[in-house]
Tab-separated table of C-alpha atoms in Angstrom:
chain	number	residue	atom	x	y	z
V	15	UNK	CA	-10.721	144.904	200.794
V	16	UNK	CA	-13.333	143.309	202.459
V	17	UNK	CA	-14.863	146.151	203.861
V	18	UNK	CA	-14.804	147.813	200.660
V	19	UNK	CA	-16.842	144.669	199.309
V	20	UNK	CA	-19.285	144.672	201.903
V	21	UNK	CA	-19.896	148.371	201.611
V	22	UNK	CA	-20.736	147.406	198.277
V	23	UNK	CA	-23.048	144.295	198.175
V	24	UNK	CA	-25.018	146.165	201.503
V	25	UNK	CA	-26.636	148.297	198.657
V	26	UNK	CA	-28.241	145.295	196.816
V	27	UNK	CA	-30.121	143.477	199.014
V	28	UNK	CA	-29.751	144.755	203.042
V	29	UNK	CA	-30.631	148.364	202.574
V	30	UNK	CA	-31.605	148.214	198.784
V	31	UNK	CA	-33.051	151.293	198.073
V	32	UNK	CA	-36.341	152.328	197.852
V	33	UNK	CA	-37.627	149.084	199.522
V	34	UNK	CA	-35.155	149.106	203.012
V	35	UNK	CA	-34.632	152.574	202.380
V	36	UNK	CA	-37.432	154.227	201.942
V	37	UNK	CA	-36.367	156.940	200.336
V	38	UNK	CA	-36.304	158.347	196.503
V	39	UNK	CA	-40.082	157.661	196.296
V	40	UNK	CA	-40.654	159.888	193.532
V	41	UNK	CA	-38.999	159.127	190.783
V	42	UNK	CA	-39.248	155.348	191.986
V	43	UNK	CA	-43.122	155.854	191.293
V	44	UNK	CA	-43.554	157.989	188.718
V	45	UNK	CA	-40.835	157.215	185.960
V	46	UNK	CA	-41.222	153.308	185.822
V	47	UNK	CA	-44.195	152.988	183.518
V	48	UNK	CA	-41.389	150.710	181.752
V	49	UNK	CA	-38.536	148.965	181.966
V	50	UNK	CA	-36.356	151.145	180.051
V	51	UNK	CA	-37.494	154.237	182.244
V	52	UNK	CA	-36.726	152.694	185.293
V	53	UNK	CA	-33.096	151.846	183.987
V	54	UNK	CA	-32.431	155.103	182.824
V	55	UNK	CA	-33.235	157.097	185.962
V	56	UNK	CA	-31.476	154.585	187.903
V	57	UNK	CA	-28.473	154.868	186.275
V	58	UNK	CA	-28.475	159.026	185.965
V	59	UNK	CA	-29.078	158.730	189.701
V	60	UNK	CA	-26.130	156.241	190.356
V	61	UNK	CA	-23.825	158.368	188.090
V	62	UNK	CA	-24.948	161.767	190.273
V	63	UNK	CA	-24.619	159.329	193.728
V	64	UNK	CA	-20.950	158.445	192.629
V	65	UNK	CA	-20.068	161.546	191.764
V	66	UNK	CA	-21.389	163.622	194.921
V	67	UNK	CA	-20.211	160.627	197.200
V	68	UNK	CA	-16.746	161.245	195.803
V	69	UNK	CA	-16.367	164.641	196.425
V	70	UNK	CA	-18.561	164.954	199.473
V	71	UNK	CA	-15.877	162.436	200.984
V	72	UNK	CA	-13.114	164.484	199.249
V	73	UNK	CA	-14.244	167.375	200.642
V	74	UNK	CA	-15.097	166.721	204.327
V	75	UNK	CA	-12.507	167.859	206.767
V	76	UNK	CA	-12.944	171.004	204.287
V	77	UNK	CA	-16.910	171.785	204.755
V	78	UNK	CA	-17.699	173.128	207.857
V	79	UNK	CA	-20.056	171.243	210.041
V	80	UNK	CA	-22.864	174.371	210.115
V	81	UNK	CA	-23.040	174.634	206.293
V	82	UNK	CA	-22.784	171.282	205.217
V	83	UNK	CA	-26.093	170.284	203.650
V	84	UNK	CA	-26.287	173.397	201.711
V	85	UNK	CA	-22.817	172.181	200.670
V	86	UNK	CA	-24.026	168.965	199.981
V	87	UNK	CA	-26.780	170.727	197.706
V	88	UNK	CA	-24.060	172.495	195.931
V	89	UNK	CA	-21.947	169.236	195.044
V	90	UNK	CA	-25.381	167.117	194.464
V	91	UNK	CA	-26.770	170.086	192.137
V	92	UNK	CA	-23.522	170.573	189.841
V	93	UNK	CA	-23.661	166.919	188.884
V	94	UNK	CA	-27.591	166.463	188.438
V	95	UNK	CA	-26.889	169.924	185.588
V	96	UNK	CA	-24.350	167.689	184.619
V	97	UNK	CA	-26.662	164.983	184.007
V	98	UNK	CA	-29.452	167.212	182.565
V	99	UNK	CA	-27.075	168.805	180.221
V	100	UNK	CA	-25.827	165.306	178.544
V	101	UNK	CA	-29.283	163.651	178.249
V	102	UNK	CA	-30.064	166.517	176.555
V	103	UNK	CA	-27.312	166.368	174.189
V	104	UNK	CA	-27.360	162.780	173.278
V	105	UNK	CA	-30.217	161.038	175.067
V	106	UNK	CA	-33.776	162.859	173.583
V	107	UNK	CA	-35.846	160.460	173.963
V	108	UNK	CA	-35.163	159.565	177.576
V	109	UNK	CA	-34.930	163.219	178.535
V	110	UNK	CA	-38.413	163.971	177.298
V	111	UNK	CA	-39.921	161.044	179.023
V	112	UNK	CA	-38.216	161.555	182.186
V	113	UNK	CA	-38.819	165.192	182.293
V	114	UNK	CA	-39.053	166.762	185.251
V	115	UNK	CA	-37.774	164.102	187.630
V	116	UNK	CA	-34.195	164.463	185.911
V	117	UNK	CA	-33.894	167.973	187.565
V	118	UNK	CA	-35.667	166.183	190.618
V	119	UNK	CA	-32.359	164.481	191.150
V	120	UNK	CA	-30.951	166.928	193.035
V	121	UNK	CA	-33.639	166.178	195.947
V	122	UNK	CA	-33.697	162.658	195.826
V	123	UNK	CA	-33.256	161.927	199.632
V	124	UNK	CA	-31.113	158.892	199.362
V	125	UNK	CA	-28.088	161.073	197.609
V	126	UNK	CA	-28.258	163.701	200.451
V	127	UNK	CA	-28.816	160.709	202.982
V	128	UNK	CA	-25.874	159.274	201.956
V	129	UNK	CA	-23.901	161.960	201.854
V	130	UNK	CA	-25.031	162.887	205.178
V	131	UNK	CA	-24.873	159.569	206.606
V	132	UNK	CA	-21.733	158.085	204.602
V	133	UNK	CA	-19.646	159.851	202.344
V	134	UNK	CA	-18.873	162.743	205.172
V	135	UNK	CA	-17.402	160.324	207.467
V	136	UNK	CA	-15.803	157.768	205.315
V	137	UNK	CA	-12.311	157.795	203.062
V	138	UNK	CA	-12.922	158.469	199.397
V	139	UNK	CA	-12.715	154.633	198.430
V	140	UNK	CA	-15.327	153.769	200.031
V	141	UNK	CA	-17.519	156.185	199.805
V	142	UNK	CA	-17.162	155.621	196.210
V	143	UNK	CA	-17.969	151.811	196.825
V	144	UNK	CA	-20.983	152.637	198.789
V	145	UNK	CA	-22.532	155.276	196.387
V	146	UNK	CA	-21.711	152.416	193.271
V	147	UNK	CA	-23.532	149.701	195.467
V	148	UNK	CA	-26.619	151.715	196.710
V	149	UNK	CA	-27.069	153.433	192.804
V	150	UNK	CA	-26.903	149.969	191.174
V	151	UNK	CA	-29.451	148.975	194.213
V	152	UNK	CA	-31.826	151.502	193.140
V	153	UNK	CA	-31.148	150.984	189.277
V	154	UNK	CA	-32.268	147.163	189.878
V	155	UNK	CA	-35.391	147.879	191.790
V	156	UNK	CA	-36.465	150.883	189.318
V	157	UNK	CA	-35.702	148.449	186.438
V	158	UNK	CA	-37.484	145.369	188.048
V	159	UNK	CA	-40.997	147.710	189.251
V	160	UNK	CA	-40.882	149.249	185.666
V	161	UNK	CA	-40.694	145.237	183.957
V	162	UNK	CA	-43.561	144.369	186.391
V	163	UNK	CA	-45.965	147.340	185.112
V	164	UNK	CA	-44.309	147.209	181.674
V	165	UNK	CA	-45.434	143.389	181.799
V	166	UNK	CA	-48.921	143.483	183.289
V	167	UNK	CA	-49.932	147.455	181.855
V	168	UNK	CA	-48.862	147.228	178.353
V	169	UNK	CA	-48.491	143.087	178.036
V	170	UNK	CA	-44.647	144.006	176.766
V	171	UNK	CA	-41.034	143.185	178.132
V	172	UNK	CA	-38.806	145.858	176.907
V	173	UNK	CA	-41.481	147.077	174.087
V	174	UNK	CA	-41.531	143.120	172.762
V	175	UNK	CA	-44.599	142.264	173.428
V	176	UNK	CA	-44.573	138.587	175.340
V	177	UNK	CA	-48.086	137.987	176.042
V	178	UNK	CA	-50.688	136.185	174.428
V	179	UNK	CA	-52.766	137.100	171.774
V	180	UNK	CA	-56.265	137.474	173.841
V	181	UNK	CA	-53.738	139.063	176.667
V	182	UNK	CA	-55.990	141.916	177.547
V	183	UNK	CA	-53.577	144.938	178.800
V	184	UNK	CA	-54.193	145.767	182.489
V	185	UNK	CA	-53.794	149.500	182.021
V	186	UNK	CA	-54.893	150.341	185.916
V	187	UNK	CA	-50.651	149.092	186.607
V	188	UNK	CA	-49.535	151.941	183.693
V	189	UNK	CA	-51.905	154.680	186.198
V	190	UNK	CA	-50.375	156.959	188.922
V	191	UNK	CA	-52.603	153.869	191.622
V	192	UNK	CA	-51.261	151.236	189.994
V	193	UNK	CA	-47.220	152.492	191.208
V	194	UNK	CA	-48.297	152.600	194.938
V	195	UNK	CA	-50.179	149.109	194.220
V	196	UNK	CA	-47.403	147.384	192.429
V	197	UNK	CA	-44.494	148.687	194.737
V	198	UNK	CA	-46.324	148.191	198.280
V	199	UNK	CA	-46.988	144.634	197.181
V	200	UNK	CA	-43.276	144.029	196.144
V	201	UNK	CA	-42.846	146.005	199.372
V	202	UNK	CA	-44.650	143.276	201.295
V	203	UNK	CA	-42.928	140.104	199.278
V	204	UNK	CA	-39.199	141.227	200.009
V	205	UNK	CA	-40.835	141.728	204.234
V	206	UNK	CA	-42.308	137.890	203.940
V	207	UNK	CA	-38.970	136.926	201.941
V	208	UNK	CA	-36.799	138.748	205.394
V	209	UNK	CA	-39.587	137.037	207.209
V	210	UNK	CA	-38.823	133.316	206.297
V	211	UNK	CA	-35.396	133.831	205.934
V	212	UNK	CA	-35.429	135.166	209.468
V	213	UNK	CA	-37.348	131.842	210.772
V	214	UNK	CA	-35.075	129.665	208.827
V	215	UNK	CA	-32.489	131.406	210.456
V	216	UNK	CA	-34.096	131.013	214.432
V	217	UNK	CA	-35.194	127.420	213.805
V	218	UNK	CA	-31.013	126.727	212.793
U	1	UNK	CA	-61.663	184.887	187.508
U	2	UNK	CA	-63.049	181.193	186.397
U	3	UNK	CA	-59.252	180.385	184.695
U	4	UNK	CA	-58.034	180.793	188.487
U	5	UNK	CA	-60.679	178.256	189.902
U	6	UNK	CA	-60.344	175.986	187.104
U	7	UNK	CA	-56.494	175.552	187.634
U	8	UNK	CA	-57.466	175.636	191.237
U	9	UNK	CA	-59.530	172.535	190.770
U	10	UNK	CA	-57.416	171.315	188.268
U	11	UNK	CA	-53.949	171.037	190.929
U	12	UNK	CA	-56.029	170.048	193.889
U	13	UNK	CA	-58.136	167.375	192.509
U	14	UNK	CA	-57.379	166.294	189.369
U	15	UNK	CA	-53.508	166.519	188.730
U	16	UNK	CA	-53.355	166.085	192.914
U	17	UNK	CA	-49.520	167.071	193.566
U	18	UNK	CA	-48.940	163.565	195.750
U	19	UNK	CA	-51.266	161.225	193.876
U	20	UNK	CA	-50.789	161.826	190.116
U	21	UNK	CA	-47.654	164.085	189.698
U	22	UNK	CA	-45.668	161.663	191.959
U	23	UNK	CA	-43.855	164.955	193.542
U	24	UNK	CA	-43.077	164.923	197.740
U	25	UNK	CA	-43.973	161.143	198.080
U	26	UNK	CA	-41.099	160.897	201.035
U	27	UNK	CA	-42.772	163.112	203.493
U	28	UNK	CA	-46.323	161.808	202.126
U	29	UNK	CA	-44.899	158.246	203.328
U	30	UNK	CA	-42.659	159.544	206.382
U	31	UNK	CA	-45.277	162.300	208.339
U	32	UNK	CA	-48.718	160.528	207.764
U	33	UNK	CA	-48.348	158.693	210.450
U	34	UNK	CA	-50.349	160.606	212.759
U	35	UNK	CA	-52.767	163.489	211.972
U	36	UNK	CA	-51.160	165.959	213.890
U	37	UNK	CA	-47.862	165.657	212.268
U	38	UNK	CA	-49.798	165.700	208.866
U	39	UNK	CA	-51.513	169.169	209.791
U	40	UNK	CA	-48.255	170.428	210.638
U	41	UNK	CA	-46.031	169.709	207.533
U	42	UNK	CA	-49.396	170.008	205.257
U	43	UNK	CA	-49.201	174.191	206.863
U	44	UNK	CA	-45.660	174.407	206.231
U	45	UNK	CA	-45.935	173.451	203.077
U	46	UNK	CA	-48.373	175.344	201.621
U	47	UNK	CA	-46.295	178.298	203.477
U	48	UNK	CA	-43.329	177.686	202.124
U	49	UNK	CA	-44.632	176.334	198.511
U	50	UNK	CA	-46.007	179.710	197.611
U	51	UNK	CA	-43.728	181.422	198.593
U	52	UNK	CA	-41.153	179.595	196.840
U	53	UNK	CA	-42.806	179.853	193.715
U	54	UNK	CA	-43.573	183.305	193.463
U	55	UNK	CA	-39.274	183.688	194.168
U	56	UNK	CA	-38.053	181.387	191.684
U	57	UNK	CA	-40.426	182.735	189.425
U	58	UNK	CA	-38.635	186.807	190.014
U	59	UNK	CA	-35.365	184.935	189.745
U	60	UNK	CA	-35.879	182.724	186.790
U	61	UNK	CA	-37.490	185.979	185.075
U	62	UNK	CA	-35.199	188.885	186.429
U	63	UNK	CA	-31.832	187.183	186.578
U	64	UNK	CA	-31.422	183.718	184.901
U	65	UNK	CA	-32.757	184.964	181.741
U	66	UNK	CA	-31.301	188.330	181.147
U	67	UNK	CA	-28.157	186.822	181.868
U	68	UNK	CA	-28.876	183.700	179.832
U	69	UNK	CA	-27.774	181.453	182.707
U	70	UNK	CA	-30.875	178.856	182.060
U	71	UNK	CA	-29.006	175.748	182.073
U	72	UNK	CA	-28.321	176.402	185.900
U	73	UNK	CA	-31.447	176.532	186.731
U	74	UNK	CA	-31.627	173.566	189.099
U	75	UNK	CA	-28.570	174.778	191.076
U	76	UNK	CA	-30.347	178.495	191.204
U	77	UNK	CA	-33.509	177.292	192.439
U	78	UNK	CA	-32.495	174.588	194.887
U	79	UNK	CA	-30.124	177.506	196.868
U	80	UNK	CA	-33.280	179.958	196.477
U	81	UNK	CA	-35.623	177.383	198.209
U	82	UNK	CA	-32.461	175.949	200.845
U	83	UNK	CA	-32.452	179.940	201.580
U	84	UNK	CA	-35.987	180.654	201.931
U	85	UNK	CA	-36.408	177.535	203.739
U	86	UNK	CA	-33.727	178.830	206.593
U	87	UNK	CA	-34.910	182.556	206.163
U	88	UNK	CA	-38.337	181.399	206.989
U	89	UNK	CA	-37.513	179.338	209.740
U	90	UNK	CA	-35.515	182.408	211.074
U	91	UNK	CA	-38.619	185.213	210.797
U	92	UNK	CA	-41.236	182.782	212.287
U	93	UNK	CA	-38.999	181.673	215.446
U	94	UNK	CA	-38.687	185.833	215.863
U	95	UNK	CA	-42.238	186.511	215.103
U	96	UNK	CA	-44.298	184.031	215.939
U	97	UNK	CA	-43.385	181.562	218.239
U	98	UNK	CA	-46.381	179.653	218.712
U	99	UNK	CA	-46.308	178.911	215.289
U	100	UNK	CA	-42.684	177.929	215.070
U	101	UNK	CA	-43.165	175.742	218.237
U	102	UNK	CA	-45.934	173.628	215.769
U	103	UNK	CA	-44.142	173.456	212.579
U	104	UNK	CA	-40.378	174.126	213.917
U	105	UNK	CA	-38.969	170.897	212.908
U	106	UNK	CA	-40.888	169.978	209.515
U	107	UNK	CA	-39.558	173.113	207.855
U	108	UNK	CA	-36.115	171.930	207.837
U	109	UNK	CA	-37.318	169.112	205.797
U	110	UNK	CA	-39.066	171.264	202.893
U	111	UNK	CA	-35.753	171.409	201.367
U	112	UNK	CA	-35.516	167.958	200.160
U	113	UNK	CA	-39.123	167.825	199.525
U	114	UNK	CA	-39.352	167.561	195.964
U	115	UNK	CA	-42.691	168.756	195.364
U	116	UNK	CA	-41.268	172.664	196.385
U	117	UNK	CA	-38.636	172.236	193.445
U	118	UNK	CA	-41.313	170.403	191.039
U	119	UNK	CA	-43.613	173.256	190.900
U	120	UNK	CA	-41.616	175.767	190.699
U	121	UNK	CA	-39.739	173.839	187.487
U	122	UNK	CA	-43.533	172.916	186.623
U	123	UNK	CA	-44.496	176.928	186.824
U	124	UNK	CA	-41.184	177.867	184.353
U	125	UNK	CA	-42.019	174.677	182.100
U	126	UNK	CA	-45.883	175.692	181.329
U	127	UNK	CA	-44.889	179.286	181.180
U	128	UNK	CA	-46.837	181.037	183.903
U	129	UNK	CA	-47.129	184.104	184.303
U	130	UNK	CA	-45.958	185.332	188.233
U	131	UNK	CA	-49.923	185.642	188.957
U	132	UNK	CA	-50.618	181.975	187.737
U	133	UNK	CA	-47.262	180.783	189.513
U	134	UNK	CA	-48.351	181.809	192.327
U	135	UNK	CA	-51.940	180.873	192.276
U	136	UNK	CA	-51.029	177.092	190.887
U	137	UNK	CA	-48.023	176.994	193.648
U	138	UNK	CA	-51.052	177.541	196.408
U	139	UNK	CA	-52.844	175.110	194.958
U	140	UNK	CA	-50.717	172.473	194.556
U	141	UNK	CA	-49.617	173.135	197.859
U	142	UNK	CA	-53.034	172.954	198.800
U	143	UNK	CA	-53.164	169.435	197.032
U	144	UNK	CA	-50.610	168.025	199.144
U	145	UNK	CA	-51.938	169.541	202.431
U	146	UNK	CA	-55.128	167.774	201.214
U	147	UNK	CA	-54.041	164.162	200.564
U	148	UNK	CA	-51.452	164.358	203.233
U	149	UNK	CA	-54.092	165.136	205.945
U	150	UNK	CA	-56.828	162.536	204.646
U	151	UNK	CA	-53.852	159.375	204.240
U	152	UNK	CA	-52.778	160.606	207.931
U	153	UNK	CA	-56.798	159.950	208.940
U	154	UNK	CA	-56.673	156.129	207.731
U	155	UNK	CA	-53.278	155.530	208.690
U	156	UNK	CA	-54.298	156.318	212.529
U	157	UNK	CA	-56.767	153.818	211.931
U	158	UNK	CA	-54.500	151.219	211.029
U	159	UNK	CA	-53.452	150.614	215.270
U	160	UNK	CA	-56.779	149.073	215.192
U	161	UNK	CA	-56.826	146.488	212.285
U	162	UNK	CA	-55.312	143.111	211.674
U	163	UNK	CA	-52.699	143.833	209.171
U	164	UNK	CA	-50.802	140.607	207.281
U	165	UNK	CA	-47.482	141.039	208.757
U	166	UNK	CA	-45.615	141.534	205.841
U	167	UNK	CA	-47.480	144.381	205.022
U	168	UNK	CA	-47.019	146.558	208.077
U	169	UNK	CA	-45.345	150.035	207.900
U	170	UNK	CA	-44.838	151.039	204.558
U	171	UNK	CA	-46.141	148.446	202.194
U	172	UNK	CA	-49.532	149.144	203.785
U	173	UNK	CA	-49.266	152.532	203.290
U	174	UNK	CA	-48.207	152.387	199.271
U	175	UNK	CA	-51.480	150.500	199.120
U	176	UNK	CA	-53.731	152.645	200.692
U	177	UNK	CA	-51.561	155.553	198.927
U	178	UNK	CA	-52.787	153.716	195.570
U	179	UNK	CA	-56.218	153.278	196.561
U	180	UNK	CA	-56.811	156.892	197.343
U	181	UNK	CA	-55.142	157.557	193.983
U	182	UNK	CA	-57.677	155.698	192.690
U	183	UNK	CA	-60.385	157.721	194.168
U	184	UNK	CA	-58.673	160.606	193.165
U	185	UNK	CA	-58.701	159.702	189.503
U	186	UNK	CA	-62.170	159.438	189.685
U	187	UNK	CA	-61.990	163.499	189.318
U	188	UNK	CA	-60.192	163.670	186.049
U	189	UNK	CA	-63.693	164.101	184.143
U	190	UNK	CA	-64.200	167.412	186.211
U	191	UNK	CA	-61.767	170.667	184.575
């Protein structure tokens, strides 16, 4: 049980994804112009890293060694038309502004890294504890980047707008720049965060 | 002709792949690191990228649609670019392999880079014709070749700086990323 926990909370802060993993740069960049993007690619990743986890772990004294990322691709690519198909059908909106990056899913390097590196060698369970852990990981930090722009581009939280009247919107944060600006400088406060902790830690 | 230079301009500069699409950011982070590297994958890419294109493009045309299979379109073209990817791989070590010995292990990784998948969804979405698909592929290959190579030329530059230390590795590198996006925008006045 423990295990299973620690499988679990690893996701959120130790190898949090995109910031300790850096992987699934795309869609971490281009999507979170605001909060409610961010939050709604994170979670149709996390459903699609579940789901391939699952079955990847499922499924791996079946694969055969040689042919197992392209099997990987297989598994990762039914869910992500899974995924497409349903936003489609009951999520417009979010569809449309998402776009291309839904379909993008299906090469989002941390599902194939963790199938590679995880679900292939661990029992369903916790595969299935890992992929939860990691997706809501990656929901959080999509969700928190697109607040921050959301915040400082458009002077709204959530489409309420929070800021003062003379607030003048800093619309450079809401540019393609402004997502490698914003997330190498949350980049560098969770390193000086490690950093003290770290000290804290040595000086004990 | 001018059309074909226009969208030329128009993926390399202005809508750069990397910079303002957002598509292959994990290798733009990953290989920059040194300029050979960046040369390398930036070759393979554009290699690989037109190529891709012009084949998703025959099979989106020729087979998805006459047999109105359109919703499986991400599984078709992800196993059509894992398969070129290997197939490629396979004719250069045969052919050429000088060429396979300096771009052997980046082509591998063109599977998961999303900007191969990207354009060829972009190339179905704006409704190219197999001419235009391939011509924007190249170029948007070309794009990412481009900002690949010059982010690789400051990064090697970086060894000889003072960095803050909680800024090293990657958080510099989303920074400088941003700041040649910003130079980059500066072309969006140009098509």
């Amino acid at each position: 049980m423990a295990s299973l926990q620690a499988e679990f909370t690893k996701g959120l802060w130790k190898t949090i994804p995109p910031f300790r993993l850096v992987l699934g740069l795309c869609p971490t960049l281009a999507v979170t112009t605001s909060g409610i993007n961010g939050m709604g690619m994170g979670i149709a990743t996390t459903f699609v890293l579940i789901f391939s986890n699952l079955f990847v772990s499922l499924l791996r004294r079946v694969i055969p060694t040689q042919v197992r990322i392209a099997s990987f691709i297989v598994i990762i690519a039914s869910f992500v038309v899974i995924v497409e198909l349903v936003m489609q059908a009951y999520f417009y909106p979010l569809f449309k502004v998402l776009g291309i990056f839904i379909p993008l899913i299906v090469v989002n390097c941390i599902i194939l890294g963790r199938a590679e590196a995880f679900a292939s060698k661990n029992t369903p369970l916790l595969s299935l504890a890992d992929g939860l852990g990691i997706g809501l990981g990656f929901t959080i930090s999509l969700f928190t980047l697109g607040l921050i722009r959301e915040l400082l581009g458009a002077g709204t939280l959530l489409d309420i707008p929070v800021m003062w009247a003379s607030f003048e919107p800093f619309t450079f944060m809401l540019k393609p720049p402004g997502a490698f600006v914003a997330l190498g400088i949350l980049l560098a406060l969770m390193n000086l965060i490690t950093q003290r902790q770290a000290q804290r830690g040595g000086g004990r | 002709m001018g059309e074909f230079l226009l969208l030329m301009v128009s993926a390399i500069l202005v809508n750069n792949i990397l910079l303002i699409r957002f598509l292959g950011n994990c290798p733009f982070l990953g290989v920059s690191k040194s300029m050979d590297t960046a040369t390398g994958m930036g070759v393979a890419v554009i290699f690989v990228l037109t190529l891709a294109g012009m084949i998703t493009w025959l099979v989106h045309t020729y087979v998805l649609i006459p047999l109105s299979l359109e919703y499986l379109r991400t599984i078709a073209f992800i196993l059509v670019i894992a398969t070129l990817v290997q197939f490629v791989e396979m004719v250069i070590q045969k052919t050429a392999p000088p060429l396979y010995e300096a771009l052997g292990i980046y082509l591998p990784l063109i599977t998961t880079n999303c900007a191969v998948l990207g354009v060829a969804i972009i190339n179905i979405e704006e409704g190219y014709d197999l001419i235009t698909s391939i011509f924007f592929s190249f170029a948007s290959a070309c794009g990412f070749a481009l900002a690949l190579v010059l982010m690789a030329g400051m990064r090697e530059r970086f060894a000889l700086v003072a960095i803050p230390k909680a800024f090293e590795g990657t958080a510099i590198g989303l920074i400088t990323a941003g700041l040649i996006a910003l130079a980059f925008s500066g072309f969006v006045g140009l098509v």
